[in-house]
């Protein structure tokens, strides 16, 4: 059986939390596709100013290995910014496409979260969720998370990063962050993590019943 759950949305809306919980509940493997872009973004930071030239960025993506996704410094603001700059390059997206599609199409079902899963990677997904929250709420969550991880950073900087990353993700030409016509939107601004997960699971169960 194939059953694809596509989860998209802007940074810090709660996609990751929902994707992990849904994967655990339905016993599906989960791919956080942001990690692929973060992996390439980290290489770009270590490389040189020419990293964002399409041919060079493409090679960095081709060189990405599973072990690169296990690095424990992929969640820093610097890597997030580099990832969103790398993600505008169509050649990079092209390289990462097959891996994501193969993951989605495995037997037994799969959960993928990112920006373009329901629109470009798996337009035929069985369930599409679009997770949102206001920019301010998302910045507060990201700020708390970074602070808990011991990072010295001001709220103003985090807010600025969230807004500029949203802009870059939404306005790029290659697979921009947009809501698919058939996606189910969950605004987590005033929901607890548990409640948001509950709403997602109920919706997926409904789709399961109507297969
Ligand atoms: O979800 P995240 O914050 O880990 O993603 C990091 C960046 O990667 C984000 O700014 C945009 C990009 N990204 C993307 O373009 N497409 C995806 N499917 C996932 C992430």
PDB file of C-alpha atoms and ligand atoms in Angstrom:
ATOM      1  CA  UNK A   1       0.000   0.000   0.000  1.00  0.00           C
ATOM      2  CA  UNK A   2       1.174   3.512  -0.806  1.00  0.00           C
ATOM      3  CA  UNK A   3      -0.152   6.384   1.255  1.00  0.00           C
ATOM      4  CA  UNK A   4       1.558   9.762   1.016  1.00  0.00           C
ATOM      5  CA  UNK A   5       1.050  12.496   3.592  1.00  0.00           C
ATOM      6  CA  UNK A   6       2.401  15.842   2.297  1.00  0.00           C
ATOM      7  CA  UNK A   7       2.879  18.546   4.914  1.00  0.00           C
ATOM      8  CA  UNK A   8       3.869  22.067   3.839  1.00  0.00           C
ATOM      9  CA  UNK A   9       4.055  25.477   5.454  1.00  0.00           C
ATOM     10  CA  UNK A  10       6.375  28.307   6.480  1.00  0.00           C
ATOM     11  CA  UNK A  11       9.190  28.056   9.017  1.00  0.00           C
ATOM     12  CA  UNK A  12       8.226  27.357  12.649  1.00  0.00           C
ATOM     13  CA  UNK A  13       4.509  26.879  11.944  1.00  0.00           C
ATOM     14  CA  UNK A  14       4.632  23.447  13.583  1.00  0.00           C
ATOM     15  CA  UNK A  15       5.083  21.238  10.498  1.00  0.00           C
ATOM     16  CA  UNK A  16       7.967  19.289  11.998  1.00  0.00           C
ATOM     17  CA  UNK A  17       6.122  18.525  15.241  1.00  0.00           C
ATOM     18  CA  UNK A  18       2.990  17.478  13.353  1.00  0.00           C
ATOM     19  CA  UNK A  19       4.927  15.430  10.772  1.00  0.00           C
ATOM     20  CA  UNK A  20       6.846  13.508  13.455  1.00  0.00           C
ATOM     21  CA  UNK A  21       3.715  12.804  15.504  1.00  0.00           C
ATOM     22  CA  UNK A  22       1.697  11.738  12.456  1.00  0.00           C
ATOM     23  CA  UNK A  23       4.514   9.435  11.300  1.00  0.00           C
ATOM     24  CA  UNK A  24       4.677   7.845  14.746  1.00  0.00           C
ATOM     25  CA  UNK A  25       0.895   7.423  14.986  1.00  0.00           C
ATOM     26  CA  UNK A  26       0.509   5.814  11.532  1.00  0.00           C
ATOM     27  CA  UNK A  27       3.909   4.042  11.701  1.00  0.00           C
ATOM     28  CA  UNK A  28       5.069   5.689   8.468  1.00  0.00           C
ATOM     29  CA  UNK A  29       8.669   6.729   7.808  1.00  0.00           C
ATOM     30  CA  UNK A  30       9.175  10.510   7.834  1.00  0.00           C
ATOM     31  CA  UNK A  31      11.404  12.762   5.724  1.00  0.00           C
ATOM     32  CA  UNK A  32      12.075  16.330   6.859  1.00  0.00           C
ATOM     33  CA  UNK A  33      12.945  17.724   3.414  1.00  0.00           C
ATOM     34  CA  UNK A  34      14.209  20.991   4.925  1.00  0.00           C
ATOM     35  CA  UNK A  35      17.211  18.974   6.121  1.00  0.00           C
ATOM     36  CA  UNK A  36      18.230  18.340   2.505  1.00  0.00           C
ATOM     37  CA  UNK A  37      18.358  22.090   1.820  1.00  0.00           C
ATOM     38  CA  UNK A  38      20.039  22.711   5.168  1.00  0.00           C
ATOM     39  CA  UNK A  39      22.648  20.054   4.310  1.00  0.00           C
ATOM     40  CA  UNK A  40      23.453  21.787   1.021  1.00  0.00           C
ATOM     41  CA  UNK A  41      23.254  25.227   2.684  1.00  0.00           C
ATOM     42  CA  UNK A  42      25.839  24.160   5.250  1.00  0.00           C
ATOM     43  CA  UNK A  43      28.186  23.032   2.480  1.00  0.00           C
ATOM     44  CA  UNK A  44      27.628  26.391   0.761  1.00  0.00           C
ATOM     45  CA  UNK A  45      28.656  28.248   3.925  1.00  0.00           C
ATOM     46  CA  UNK A  46      31.836  26.202   4.160  1.00  0.00           C
ATOM     47  CA  UNK A  47      32.673  26.573   0.476  1.00  0.00           C
ATOM     48  CA  UNK A  48      32.986  30.118  -0.859  1.00  0.00           C
ATOM     49  CA  UNK A  49      31.103  33.166  -2.096  1.00  0.00           C
ATOM     50  CA  UNK A  50      30.555  31.366  -5.405  1.00  0.00           C
ATOM     51  CA  UNK A  51      28.483  28.679  -3.653  1.00  0.00           C
ATOM     52  CA  UNK A  52      25.255  30.195  -4.912  1.00  0.00           C
ATOM     53  CA  UNK A  53      26.286  29.996  -8.580  1.00  0.00           C
ATOM     54  CA  UNK A  54      23.902  27.398 -10.020  1.00  0.00           C
ATOM     55  CA  UNK A  55      26.584  24.990 -11.311  1.00  0.00           C
ATOM     56  CA  UNK A  56      28.507  25.059  -8.027  1.00  0.00           C
ATOM     57  CA  UNK A  57      25.372  24.763  -5.891  1.00  0.00           C
ATOM     58  CA  UNK A  58      24.243  21.844  -8.054  1.00  0.00           C
ATOM     59  CA  UNK A  59      27.547  20.053  -7.409  1.00  0.00           C
ATOM     60  CA  UNK A  60      27.171  20.669  -3.650  1.00  0.00           C
ATOM     61  CA  UNK A  61      23.712  19.052  -3.859  1.00  0.00           C
ATOM     62  CA  UNK A  62      25.078  16.099  -5.868  1.00  0.00           C
ATOM     63  CA  UNK A  63      27.734  15.628  -3.172  1.00  0.00           C
ATOM     64  CA  UNK A  64      25.170  15.503  -0.332  1.00  0.00           C
ATOM     65  CA  UNK A  65      25.409  12.236   1.619  1.00  0.00           C
ATOM     66  CA  UNK A  66      23.015  10.707   4.191  1.00  0.00           C
ATOM     67  CA  UNK A  67      25.601  11.322   6.906  1.00  0.00           C
ATOM     68  CA  UNK A  68      25.493  15.094   6.137  1.00  0.00           C
ATOM     69  CA  UNK A  69      21.876  15.105   7.320  1.00  0.00           C
ATOM     70  CA  UNK A  70      22.902  13.836  10.742  1.00  0.00           C
ATOM     71  CA  UNK A  71      25.130  16.821  11.585  1.00  0.00           C
ATOM     72  CA  UNK A  72      23.981  18.443  14.821  1.00  0.00           C
ATOM     73  CA  UNK A  73      24.502  22.032  13.614  1.00  0.00           C
ATOM     74  CA  UNK A  74      21.937  22.081  10.814  1.00  0.00           C
ATOM     75  CA  UNK A  75      19.403  24.006  12.928  1.00  0.00           C
ATOM     76  CA  UNK A  76      21.394  27.232  13.352  1.00  0.00           C
ATOM     77  CA  UNK A  77      20.069  30.548  11.955  1.00  0.00           C
ATOM     78  CA  UNK A  78      23.113  30.780   9.615  1.00  0.00           C
ATOM     79  CA  UNK A  79      22.412  27.390   8.064  1.00  0.00           C
ATOM     80  CA  UNK A  80      18.668  28.197   7.810  1.00  0.00           C
ATOM     81  CA  UNK A  81      19.485  31.367   5.880  1.00  0.00           C
ATOM     82  CA  UNK A  82      21.949  29.572   3.588  1.00  0.00           C
ATOM     83  CA  UNK A  83      19.339  26.820   3.011  1.00  0.00           C
ATOM     84  CA  UNK A  84      16.709  29.312   1.919  1.00  0.00           C
ATOM     85  CA  UNK A  85      19.199  30.955  -0.469  1.00  0.00           C
ATOM     86  CA  UNK A  86      20.215  27.560  -1.890  1.00  0.00           C
ATOM     87  CA  UNK A  87      16.540  26.594  -2.238  1.00  0.00           C
ATOM     88  CA  UNK A  88      15.850  29.287  -4.860  1.00  0.00           C
ATOM     89  CA  UNK A  89      18.247  27.572  -7.307  1.00  0.00           C
ATOM     90  CA  UNK A  90      16.265  25.311  -9.702  1.00  0.00           C
ATOM     91  CA  UNK A  91      19.335  23.107 -10.413  1.00  0.00           C
ATOM     92  CA  UNK A  92      19.547  22.245  -6.698  1.00  0.00           C
ATOM     93  CA  UNK A  93      15.831  21.453  -6.464  1.00  0.00           C
ATOM     94  CA  UNK A  94      16.130  19.218  -9.534  1.00  0.00           C
ATOM     95  CA  UNK A  95      18.957  17.191  -7.955  1.00  0.00           C
ATOM     96  CA  UNK A  96      16.958  16.661  -4.738  1.00  0.00           C
ATOM     97  CA  UNK A  97      13.681  15.771  -6.480  1.00  0.00           C
ATOM     98  CA  UNK A  98      14.139  12.047  -7.204  1.00  0.00           C
ATOM     99  CA  UNK A  99      15.284  11.236  -3.696  1.00  0.00           C
ATOM    100  CA  UNK A 100      12.159  12.874  -2.246  1.00  0.00           C
ATOM    101  CA  UNK A 101       9.814  11.183  -4.774  1.00  0.00           C
ATOM    102  CA  UNK A 102      11.355   7.770  -4.165  1.00  0.00           C
ATOM    103  CA  UNK A 103      10.967   8.242  -0.431  1.00  0.00           C
ATOM    104  CA  UNK A 104       7.316   9.251  -0.903  1.00  0.00           C
ATOM    105  CA  UNK A 105       6.509   6.280  -3.116  1.00  0.00           C
ATOM    106  CA  UNK A 106       7.800   3.544  -0.845  1.00  0.00           C
ATOM    107  CA  UNK A 107       5.462   0.715   0.125  1.00  0.00           C
ATOM    108  CA  UNK A 108       3.730   1.146   3.471  1.00  0.00           C
ATOM    109  CA  UNK A 109       3.225   4.917   3.323  1.00  0.00           C
ATOM    110  CA  UNK A 110       5.345   8.003   3.994  1.00  0.00           C
ATOM    111  CA  UNK A 111       5.178  11.445   5.561  1.00  0.00           C
ATOM    112  CA  UNK A 112       7.166  14.295   4.017  1.00  0.00           C
ATOM    113  CA  UNK A 113       7.286  17.857   5.249  1.00  0.00           C
ATOM    114  CA  UNK A 114       8.627  20.925   3.473  1.00  0.00           C
ATOM    115  CA  UNK A 115       7.498  23.766   1.226  1.00  0.00           C
ATOM    116  CA  UNK A 116       6.571  22.149  -2.106  1.00  0.00           C
ATOM    117  CA  UNK A 117       5.594  18.592  -1.211  1.00  0.00           C
ATOM    118  CA  UNK A 118       1.897  18.900  -2.068  1.00  0.00           C
ATOM    119  CA  UNK A 119       2.477  21.143  -5.090  1.00  0.00           C
ATOM    120  CA  UNK A 120       5.600  19.817  -6.854  1.00  0.00           C
ATOM    121  CA  UNK A 121       7.109  16.712  -5.234  1.00  0.00           C
ATOM    122  CA  UNK A 122       3.852  14.774  -4.697  1.00  0.00           C
ATOM    123  CA  UNK A 123       0.943  16.589  -6.343  1.00  0.00           C
ATOM    124  CA  UNK A 124      -0.847  13.193  -6.197  1.00  0.00           C
ATOM    125  CA  UNK A 125      -0.413  12.832  -2.384  1.00  0.00           C
ATOM    126  CA  UNK A 126      -3.340  11.160  -0.589  1.00  0.00           C
ATOM    127  CA  UNK A 127      -3.392  13.842   2.101  1.00  0.00           C
ATOM    128  CA  UNK A 128      -2.077  17.396   1.913  1.00  0.00           C
ATOM    129  CA  UNK A 129      -1.788  19.527   5.001  1.00  0.00           C
ATOM    130  CA  UNK A 130      -0.768  23.184   4.993  1.00  0.00           C
ATOM    131  CA  UNK A 131       0.380  24.311   8.433  1.00  0.00           C
ATOM    132  CA  UNK A 132       0.433  28.048   9.161  1.00  0.00           C
ATOM    133  CA  UNK A 133       0.691  30.469  12.087  1.00  0.00           C
ATOM    134  CA  UNK A 134       1.195  34.228  12.279  1.00  0.00           C
ATOM    135  CA  UNK A 135       4.746  35.451  11.682  1.00  0.00           C
ATOM    136  CA  UNK A 136       4.911  36.803  15.238  1.00  0.00           C
ATOM    137  CA  UNK A 137       3.896  33.516  16.858  1.00  0.00           C
ATOM    138  CA  UNK A 138       6.376  31.649  14.681  1.00  0.00           C
ATOM    139  CA  UNK A 139       9.174  34.056  15.622  1.00  0.00           C
ATOM    140  CA  UNK A 140       8.351  33.631  19.333  1.00  0.00           C
ATOM    141  CA  UNK A 141       8.513  29.836  18.980  1.00  0.00           C
ATOM    142  CA  UNK A 142      11.797  29.963  17.061  1.00  0.00           C
ATOM    143  CA  UNK A 143      13.257  32.426  19.591  1.00  0.00           C
ATOM    144  CA  UNK A 144      12.351  30.146  22.522  1.00  0.00           C
ATOM    145  CA  UNK A 145      13.782  27.134  20.713  1.00  0.00           C
ATOM    146  CA  UNK A 146      17.095  28.878  19.925  1.00  0.00           C
ATOM    147  CA  UNK A 147      17.350  30.231  23.469  1.00  0.00           C
ATOM    148  CA  UNK A 148      16.746  26.755  24.905  1.00  0.00           C
ATOM    149  CA  UNK A 149      19.559  25.503  22.690  1.00  0.00           C
ATOM    150  CA  UNK A 150      21.856  28.053  24.305  1.00  0.00           C
ATOM    151  CA  UNK A 151      22.020  30.546  21.414  1.00  0.00           C
ATOM    152  CA  UNK A 152      22.469  34.245  22.272  1.00  0.00           C
ATOM    153  CA  UNK A 153      20.094  35.997  19.899  1.00  0.00           C
ATOM    154  CA  UNK A 154      17.634  38.895  20.070  1.00  0.00           C
ATOM    155  CA  UNK A 155      13.923  38.502  19.344  1.00  0.00           C
ATOM    156  CA  UNK A 156      14.165  41.305  16.744  1.00  0.00           C
ATOM    157  CA  UNK A 157      16.780  39.344  14.800  1.00  0.00           C
ATOM    158  CA  UNK A 158      14.690  36.178  14.876  1.00  0.00           C
ATOM    159  CA  UNK A 159      11.605  38.091  13.696  1.00  0.00           C
ATOM    160  CA  UNK A 160      13.622  39.655  10.868  1.00  0.00           C
ATOM    161  CA  UNK A 161      14.929  36.229   9.811  1.00  0.00           C
ATOM    162  CA  UNK A 162      11.423  34.721   9.817  1.00  0.00           C
ATOM    163  CA  UNK A 163      10.042  37.550   7.666  1.00  0.00           C
ATOM    164  CA  UNK A 164      12.913  37.516   5.163  1.00  0.00           C
ATOM    165  CA  UNK A 165      12.851  33.696   4.903  1.00  0.00           C
ATOM    166  CA  UNK A 166       9.060  33.768   4.295  1.00  0.00           C
ATOM    167  CA  UNK A 167       9.575  36.348   1.568  1.00  0.00           C
ATOM    168  CA  UNK A 168      12.334  34.334  -0.136  1.00  0.00           C
ATOM    169  CA  UNK A 169      10.391  31.039   0.137  1.00  0.00           C
ATOM    170  CA  UNK A 170       7.168  32.580  -1.195  1.00  0.00           C
ATOM    171  CA  UNK A 171       8.547  34.811  -3.927  1.00  0.00           C
ATOM    172  CA  UNK A 172      11.078  32.525  -5.580  1.00  0.00           C
ATOM    173  CA  UNK A 173      10.302  31.283  -9.105  1.00  0.00           C
ATOM    174  CA  UNK A 174      11.277  27.667  -8.484  1.00  0.00           C
ATOM    175  CA  UNK A 175       8.612  25.792  -6.486  1.00  0.00           C
ATOM    176  CA  UNK A 176       7.567  28.690  -4.234  1.00  0.00           C
ATOM    177  CA  UNK A 177       5.766  28.097  -0.960  1.00  0.00           C
ATOM    178  CA  UNK A 178       2.093  28.186  -1.923  1.00  0.00           C
ATOM    179  CA  UNK A 179      -0.921  26.322  -0.642  1.00  0.00           C
ATOM    180  CA  UNK A 180      -2.126  23.518  -2.931  1.00  0.00           C
ATOM    181  CA  UNK A 181      -5.775  23.851  -4.018  1.00  0.00           C
ATOM    182  CA  UNK A 182      -6.664  20.578  -2.329  1.00  0.00           C
ATOM    183  CA  UNK A 183      -4.669  21.110   0.888  1.00  0.00           C
ATOM    184  CA  UNK A 184      -6.291  21.179   4.324  1.00  0.00           C
ATOM    185  CA  UNK A 185      -5.077  24.241   6.215  1.00  0.00           C
ATOM    186  CA  UNK A 186      -4.339  24.155   9.938  1.00  0.00           C
ATOM    187  CA  UNK A 187      -3.561  27.474  11.631  1.00  0.00           C
ATOM    188  CA  UNK A 188      -1.626  26.594  14.775  1.00  0.00           C
ATOM    189  CA  UNK A 189      -1.430  30.193  16.115  1.00  0.00           C
ATOM    190  CA  UNK A 190      -3.788  29.466  18.981  1.00  0.00           C
ATOM    191  CA  UNK A 191      -3.485  25.673  19.191  1.00  0.00           C
ATOM    192  CA  UNK A 192      -1.321  23.661  21.548  1.00  0.00           C
ATOM    193  CA  UNK A 193       1.047  21.198  19.862  1.00  0.00           C
ATOM    194  CA  UNK A 194      -1.170  18.317  21.064  1.00  0.00           C
ATOM    195  CA  UNK A 195      -4.321  19.890  19.668  1.00  0.00           C
ATOM    196  CA  UNK A 196      -2.672  20.640  16.316  1.00  0.00           C
ATOM    197  CA  UNK A 197      -1.490  17.024  16.075  1.00  0.00           C
ATOM    198  CA  UNK A 198      -5.007  15.843  16.953  1.00  0.00           C
ATOM    199  CA  UNK A 199      -6.568  17.936  14.170  1.00  0.00           C
ATOM    200  CA  UNK A 200      -4.039  16.537  11.656  1.00  0.00           C
ATOM    201  CA  UNK A 201      -4.577  12.907  12.722  1.00  0.00           C
ATOM    202  CA  UNK A 202      -8.389  13.248  12.580  1.00  0.00           C
ATOM    203  CA  UNK A 203      -8.165  14.652   9.056  1.00  0.00           C
ATOM    204  CA  UNK A 204      -5.807  11.876   7.877  1.00  0.00           C
ATOM    205  CA  UNK A 205      -8.048   9.204   9.417  1.00  0.00           C
ATOM    206  CA  UNK A 206     -11.010  10.657   7.492  1.00  0.00           C
ATOM    207  CA  UNK A 207      -9.027  10.384   4.241  1.00  0.00           C
ATOM    208  CA  UNK A 208      -7.994   6.835   5.115  1.00  0.00           C
ATOM    209  CA  UNK A 209     -11.629   5.826   5.596  1.00  0.00           C
ATOM    210  CA  UNK A 210     -12.563   7.237   2.196  1.00  0.00           C
ATOM    211  CA  UNK A 211      -9.723   5.603   0.252  1.00  0.00           C
TER     212      UNK A 211
HETATM  213  O1  LIG B   1      11.861  23.637   6.910  1.00  0.00           O
HETATM  214  P1  LIG B   1      13.241  24.250   7.136  1.00  0.00           P
HETATM  215  O2  LIG B   1      13.207  25.517   7.924  1.00  0.00           O
HETATM  216  O3  LIG B   1      14.203  23.263   7.692  1.00  0.00           O
HETATM  217  O4  LIG B   1      13.761  24.621   5.648  1.00  0.00           O
HETATM  218  C1  LIG B   1      14.968  25.297   5.413  1.00  0.00           C
HETATM  219  C2  LIG B   1      14.881  25.992   4.050  1.00  0.00           C
HETATM  220  O5  LIG B   1      14.842  25.022   3.022  1.00  0.00           O
HETATM  221  C3  LIG B   1      13.655  26.882   3.849  1.00  0.00           C
HETATM  222  O6  LIG B   1      13.911  28.244   4.030  1.00  0.00           O
HETATM  223  C4  LIG B   1      13.249  26.648   2.426  1.00  0.00           C
HETATM  224  C5  LIG B   1      13.942  25.396   2.004  1.00  0.00           C
HETATM  225  N1  LIG B   1      13.015  24.288   1.714  1.00  0.00           N
HETATM  226  C6  LIG B   1      12.462  24.259   0.460  1.00  0.00           C
HETATM  227  O7  LIG B   1      12.677  25.169  -0.337  1.00  0.00           O
HETATM  228  N2  LIG B   1      11.686  23.199   0.095  1.00  0.00           N
HETATM  229  C7  LIG B   1      11.430  22.213   0.949  1.00  0.00           C
HETATM  230  N3  LIG B   1      10.658  21.187   0.553  1.00  0.00           N
HETATM  231  C8  LIG B   1      11.959  22.257   2.270  1.00  0.00           C
HETATM  232  C9  LIG B   1      12.748  23.320   2.620  1.00  0.00           C
END
